[in-house]
Amino acid sequence: MAYTIEQARKIYAMGLVPAHNAGFDPWLALETIQNAAQAERDAKAEERKTRLTVGMVVSDGRLGKVISIDGNRVMLQSYLAKRSAHIGDLTDWSFRAEKAGA
C-alpha cells in the first residue's frame, strides 16, 4: 500500500510504535517522505541550474564561490576548503539578487 505525502507525514508524526500498533507501516511512510523530499530538491535544482554561474557566491549554510557545475551538484570554494553541494540545497538567498534586478 502506498501512502500520499500527507498520510505519510501523519503516520511518521505518530511515532514508530504507535504507528505500527495502529496497523501502519512507518518505514514505508518514511520512505515516502524521503522520496518526496528528493523529488522536490531535484526539481528545485533543475529550476536553479539556468541561473547558476561559475564565480557566483552562494550559500548552502556556509558561503562559497562556485568553481564548477556538474549535473545537480556544484563544487564550492570557501575560505579554507573545497566542498560539493547539491544545487537544490542552496538557500534562496543565493538567488535573491537576480530577482531584485541587481
mmCIF file with all atom_site columns, C-alpha atoms in Angstrom:
data_model
loop_
_atom_site.group_PDB
_atom_site.id
_atom_site.type_symbol
_atom_site.label_atom_id
_atom_site.label_alt_id
_atom_site.label_comp_id
_atom_site.label_asym_id
_atom_site.label_entity_id
_atom_site.label_seq_id
_atom_site.pdbx_PDB_ins_code
_atom_site.Cartn_x
_atom_site.Cartn_y
_atom_site.Cartn_z
_atom_site.occupancy
_atom_site.B_iso_or_equiv
_atom_site.pdbx_formal_charge
_atom_site.auth_seq_id
_atom_site.auth_comp_id
_atom_site.auth_asym_id
_atom_site.auth_atom_id
_atom_site.pdbx_PDB_model_num
ATOM 1   C CA . MET A 1 1   ? 0.000  0.000  0.000   1.00 0.00 ? 1   MET A CA 1
ATOM 2   C CA . ALA A 1 2   ? 1.415  3.370  -0.991  1.00 0.00 ? 2   ALA A CA 1
ATOM 3   C CA . TYR A 1 3   ? 0.798  6.453  1.100   1.00 0.00 ? 3   TYR A CA 1
ATOM 4   C CA . THR A 1 4   ? 0.261  10.010 -0.058  1.00 0.00 ? 4   THR A CA 1
ATOM 5   C CA . ILE A 1 5   ? 2.742  12.508 1.342   1.00 0.00 ? 5   ILE A CA 1
ATOM 6   C CA . GLU A 1 6   ? 0.107  13.888 3.743   1.00 0.00 ? 6   GLU A CA 1
ATOM 7   C CA . GLN A 1 7   ? -0.747 10.418 5.038   1.00 0.00 ? 7   GLN A CA 1
ATOM 8   C CA . ALA A 1 8   ? 2.943  9.553  5.370   1.00 0.00 ? 8   ALA A CA 1
ATOM 9   C CA . ARG A 1 9   ? 3.643  12.690 7.406   1.00 0.00 ? 9   ARG A CA 1
ATOM 10  C CA . LYS A 1 10  ? 0.760  11.924 9.767   1.00 0.00 ? 10  LYS A CA 1
ATOM 11  C CA . ILE A 1 11  ? 1.925  8.337  10.219  1.00 0.00 ? 11  ILE A CA 1
ATOM 12  C CA . TYR A 1 12  ? 5.515  9.472  10.789  1.00 0.00 ? 12  TYR A CA 1
ATOM 13  C CA . ALA A 1 13  ? 4.328  12.018 13.357  1.00 0.00 ? 13  ALA A CA 1
ATOM 14  C CA . MET A 1 14  ? 2.623  9.234  15.312  1.00 0.00 ? 14  MET A CA 1
ATOM 15  C CA . GLY A 1 15  ? 5.954  7.636  16.124  1.00 0.00 ? 15  GLY A CA 1
ATOM 16  C CA . LEU A 1 16  ? 7.278  4.165  15.398  1.00 0.00 ? 16  LEU A CA 1
ATOM 17  C CA . VAL A 1 17  ? 5.470  2.037  17.983  1.00 0.00 ? 17  VAL A CA 1
ATOM 18  C CA . PRO A 1 18  ? 2.052  3.768  17.904  1.00 0.00 ? 18  PRO A CA 1
ATOM 19  C CA . ALA A 1 19  ? 2.017  3.741  14.087  1.00 0.00 ? 19  ALA A CA 1
ATOM 20  C CA . HIS A 1 20  ? 2.968  0.070  13.984  1.00 0.00 ? 20  HIS A CA 1
ATOM 21  C CA . ASN A 1 21  ? 0.359  -0.793 16.630  1.00 0.00 ? 21  ASN A CA 1
ATOM 22  C CA . ALA A 1 22  ? -2.281 1.083  14.610  1.00 0.00 ? 22  ALA A CA 1
ATOM 23  C CA . GLY A 1 23  ? -1.547 -1.147 11.607  1.00 0.00 ? 23  GLY A CA 1
ATOM 24  C CA . PHE A 1 24  ? 0.516  1.303  9.565   1.00 0.00 ? 24  PHE A CA 1
ATOM 25  C CA . ASP A 1 25  ? 3.957  0.747  8.071   1.00 0.00 ? 25  ASP A CA 1
ATOM 26  C CA . PRO A 1 26  ? 6.153  3.542  9.494   1.00 0.00 ? 26  PRO A CA 1
ATOM 27  C CA . TRP A 1 27  ? 9.104  2.523  7.288   1.00 0.00 ? 27  TRP A CA 1
ATOM 28  C CA . LEU A 1 28  ? 7.004  2.930  4.145   1.00 0.00 ? 28  LEU A CA 1
ATOM 29  C CA . ALA A 1 29  ? 5.856  6.309  5.435   1.00 0.00 ? 29  ALA A CA 1
ATOM 30  C CA . LEU A 1 30  ? 9.467  7.367  5.999   1.00 0.00 ? 30  LEU A CA 1
ATOM 31  C CA . GLU A 1 31  ? 10.449 6.179  2.529   1.00 0.00 ? 31  GLU A CA 1
ATOM 32  C CA . THR A 1 32  ? 7.546  8.135  1.018   1.00 0.00 ? 32  THR A CA 1
ATOM 33  C CA . ILE A 1 33  ? 8.642  11.310 2.828   1.00 0.00 ? 33  ILE A CA 1
ATOM 34  C CA . GLN A 1 34  ? 12.270 10.855 1.753   1.00 0.00 ? 34  GLN A CA 1
ATOM 35  C CA . ASN A 1 35  ? 11.306 10.267 -1.886  1.00 0.00 ? 35  ASN A CA 1
ATOM 36  C CA . ALA A 1 36  ? 9.108  13.378 -1.905  1.00 0.00 ? 36  ALA A CA 1
ATOM 37  C CA . ALA A 1 37  ? 11.914 15.468 -0.400  1.00 0.00 ? 37  ALA A CA 1
ATOM 38  C CA . GLN A 1 38  ? 14.392 14.182 -3.006  1.00 0.00 ? 38  GLN A CA 1
ATOM 39  C CA . ALA A 1 39  ? 11.973 14.922 -5.852  1.00 0.00 ? 39  ALA A CA 1
ATOM 40  C CA . GLU A 1 40  ? 11.418 18.455 -4.520  1.00 0.00 ? 40  GLU A CA 1
ATOM 41  C CA . ARG A 1 41  ? 15.169 19.002 -4.182  1.00 0.00 ? 41  ARG A CA 1
ATOM 42  C CA . ASP A 1 42  ? 15.817 17.783 -7.754  1.00 0.00 ? 42  ASP A CA 1
ATOM 43  C CA . ALA A 1 43  ? 13.020 19.977 -9.149  1.00 0.00 ? 43  ALA A CA 1
ATOM 44  C CA . LYS A 1 44  ? 14.460 22.988 -7.329  1.00 0.00 ? 44  LYS A CA 1
ATOM 45  C CA . ALA A 1 45  ? 17.913 22.164 -8.748  1.00 0.00 ? 45  ALA A CA 1
ATOM 46  C CA . GLU A 1 46  ? 16.590 21.956 -12.323 1.00 0.00 ? 46  GLU A CA 1
ATOM 47  C CA . GLU A 1 47  ? 14.936 25.358 -11.980 1.00 0.00 ? 47  GLU A CA 1
ATOM 48  C CA . ARG A 1 48  ? 18.033 26.983 -10.472 1.00 0.00 ? 48  ARG A CA 1
ATOM 49  C CA . LYS A 1 49  ? 20.606 25.451 -12.831 1.00 0.00 ? 49  LYS A CA 1
ATOM 50  C CA . THR A 1 50  ? 19.937 28.010 -15.542 1.00 0.00 ? 50  THR A CA 1
ATOM 51  C CA . ARG A 1 51  ? 20.622 30.914 -13.166 1.00 0.00 ? 51  ARG A CA 1
ATOM 52  C CA . LEU A 1 52  ? 23.790 29.496 -11.623 1.00 0.00 ? 52  LEU A CA 1
ATOM 53  C CA . THR A 1 53  ? 27.170 30.611 -12.955 1.00 0.00 ? 53  THR A CA 1
ATOM 54  C CA . VAL A 1 54  ? 30.780 29.847 -12.146 1.00 0.00 ? 54  VAL A CA 1
ATOM 55  C CA . GLY A 1 55  ? 32.130 32.546 -9.843  1.00 0.00 ? 55  GLY A CA 1
ATOM 56  C CA . MET A 1 56  ? 28.761 33.206 -8.200  1.00 0.00 ? 56  MET A CA 1
ATOM 57  C CA . VAL A 1 57  ? 28.805 33.375 -4.393  1.00 0.00 ? 57  VAL A CA 1
ATOM 58  C CA . VAL A 1 58  ? 26.139 31.095 -2.923  1.00 0.00 ? 58  VAL A CA 1
ATOM 59  C CA . SER A 1 59  ? 25.190 29.632 0.431   1.00 0.00 ? 59  SER A CA 1
ATOM 60  C CA . ASP A 1 60  ? 24.367 26.086 1.445   1.00 0.00 ? 60  ASP A CA 1
ATOM 61  C CA . GLY A 1 61  ? 24.584 27.072 5.086   1.00 0.00 ? 61  GLY A CA 1
ATOM 62  C CA . ARG A 1 62  ? 28.093 28.410 4.548   1.00 0.00 ? 62  ARG A CA 1
ATOM 63  C CA . LEU A 1 63  ? 29.221 30.840 1.897   1.00 0.00 ? 63  LEU A CA 1
ATOM 64  C CA . GLY A 1 64  ? 31.199 29.548 -1.045  1.00 0.00 ? 64  GLY A CA 1
ATOM 65  C CA . LYS A 1 65  ? 32.105 30.554 -4.573  1.00 0.00 ? 65  LYS A CA 1
ATOM 66  C CA . VAL A 1 66  ? 31.021 28.210 -7.372  1.00 0.00 ? 66  VAL A CA 1
ATOM 67  C CA . ILE A 1 67  ? 34.097 26.819 -9.111  1.00 0.00 ? 67  ILE A CA 1
ATOM 68  C CA . SER A 1 68  ? 32.394 24.104 -11.174 1.00 0.00 ? 68  SER A CA 1
ATOM 69  C CA . ILE A 1 69  ? 28.951 22.761 -12.009 1.00 0.00 ? 69  ILE A CA 1
ATOM 70  C CA . ASP A 1 70  ? 28.390 19.052 -12.639 1.00 0.00 ? 70  ASP A CA 1
ATOM 71  C CA . GLY A 1 71  ? 24.785 17.960 -13.127 1.00 0.00 ? 71  GLY A CA 1
ATOM 72  C CA . ASN A 1 72  ? 22.823 18.821 -9.992  1.00 0.00 ? 72  ASN A CA 1
ATOM 73  C CA . ARG A 1 73  ? 25.968 19.364 -7.924  1.00 0.00 ? 73  ARG A CA 1
ATOM 74  C CA . VAL A 1 74  ? 28.335 22.299 -7.603  1.00 0.00 ? 74  VAL A CA 1
ATOM 75  C CA . MET A 1 75  ? 31.876 22.465 -6.271  1.00 0.00 ? 75  MET A CA 1
ATOM 76  C CA . LEU A 1 76  ? 32.233 25.373 -3.869  1.00 0.00 ? 76  LEU A CA 1
ATOM 77  C CA . GLN A 1 77  ? 35.420 27.066 -2.711  1.00 0.00 ? 77  GLN A CA 1
ATOM 78  C CA . SER A 1 78  ? 35.237 28.595 0.722   1.00 0.00 ? 78  SER A CA 1
ATOM 79  C CA . TYR A 1 79  ? 37.981 30.313 2.676   1.00 0.00 ? 79  TYR A CA 1
ATOM 80  C CA . LEU A 1 80  ? 39.511 27.086 3.947   1.00 0.00 ? 80  LEU A CA 1
ATOM 81  C CA . ALA A 1 81  ? 38.431 24.244 1.682   1.00 0.00 ? 81  ALA A CA 1
ATOM 82  C CA . LYS A 1 82  ? 36.521 22.998 -1.318  1.00 0.00 ? 82  LYS A CA 1
ATOM 83  C CA . ARG A 1 83  ? 33.250 21.138 -0.884  1.00 0.00 ? 83  ARG A CA 1
ATOM 84  C CA . SER A 1 84  ? 30.478 19.712 -3.007  1.00 0.00 ? 84  SER A CA 1
ATOM 85  C CA . ALA A 1 85  ? 26.812 20.681 -2.602  1.00 0.00 ? 85  ALA A CA 1
ATOM 86  C CA . HIS A 1 86  ? 23.530 19.831 -4.292  1.00 0.00 ? 86  HIS A CA 1
ATOM 87  C CA . ILE A 1 87  ? 22.043 22.794 -6.163  1.00 0.00 ? 87  ILE A CA 1
ATOM 88  C CA . GLY A 1 88  ? 18.676 22.129 -4.515  1.00 0.00 ? 88  GLY A CA 1
ATOM 89  C CA . ASP A 1 89  ? 20.294 22.640 -1.093  1.00 0.00 ? 89  ASP A CA 1
ATOM 90  C CA . LEU A 1 90  ? 21.451 26.180 -1.861  1.00 0.00 ? 90  LEU A CA 1
ATOM 91  C CA . THR A 1 91  ? 19.468 28.772 0.061   1.00 0.00 ? 91  THR A CA 1
ATOM 92  C CA . ASP A 1 92  ? 17.019 31.132 -1.599  1.00 0.00 ? 92  ASP A CA 1
ATOM 93  C CA . TRP A 1 93  ? 19.339 33.941 -0.522  1.00 0.00 ? 93  TRP A CA 1
ATOM 94  C CA . SER A 1 94  ? 21.754 32.795 -3.213  1.00 0.00 ? 94  SER A CA 1
ATOM 95  C CA . PHE A 1 95  ? 19.277 33.763 -5.941  1.00 0.00 ? 95  PHE A CA 1
ATOM 96  C CA . ARG A 1 96  ? 17.646 36.912 -4.472  1.00 0.00 ? 96  ARG A CA 1
ATOM 97  C CA . ALA A 1 97  ? 19.939 39.483 -6.092  1.00 0.00 ? 97  ALA A CA 1
ATOM 98  C CA . GLU A 1 98  ? 18.847 38.314 -9.526  1.00 0.00 ? 98  GLU A CA 1
ATOM 99  C CA . LYS A 1 99  ? 15.175 38.748 -8.626  1.00 0.00 ? 99  LYS A CA 1
ATOM 100 C CA . ALA A 1 100 ? 15.796 42.277 -7.338  1.00 0.00 ? 100 ALA A CA 1
ATOM 101 C CA . GLY A 1 101 ? 17.357 43.252 -10.641 1.00 0.00 ? 101 GLY A CA 1
ATOM 102 C CA . ALA A 1 102 ? 20.899 43.623 -9.298  1.00 0.00 ? 102 ALA A CA 1
#
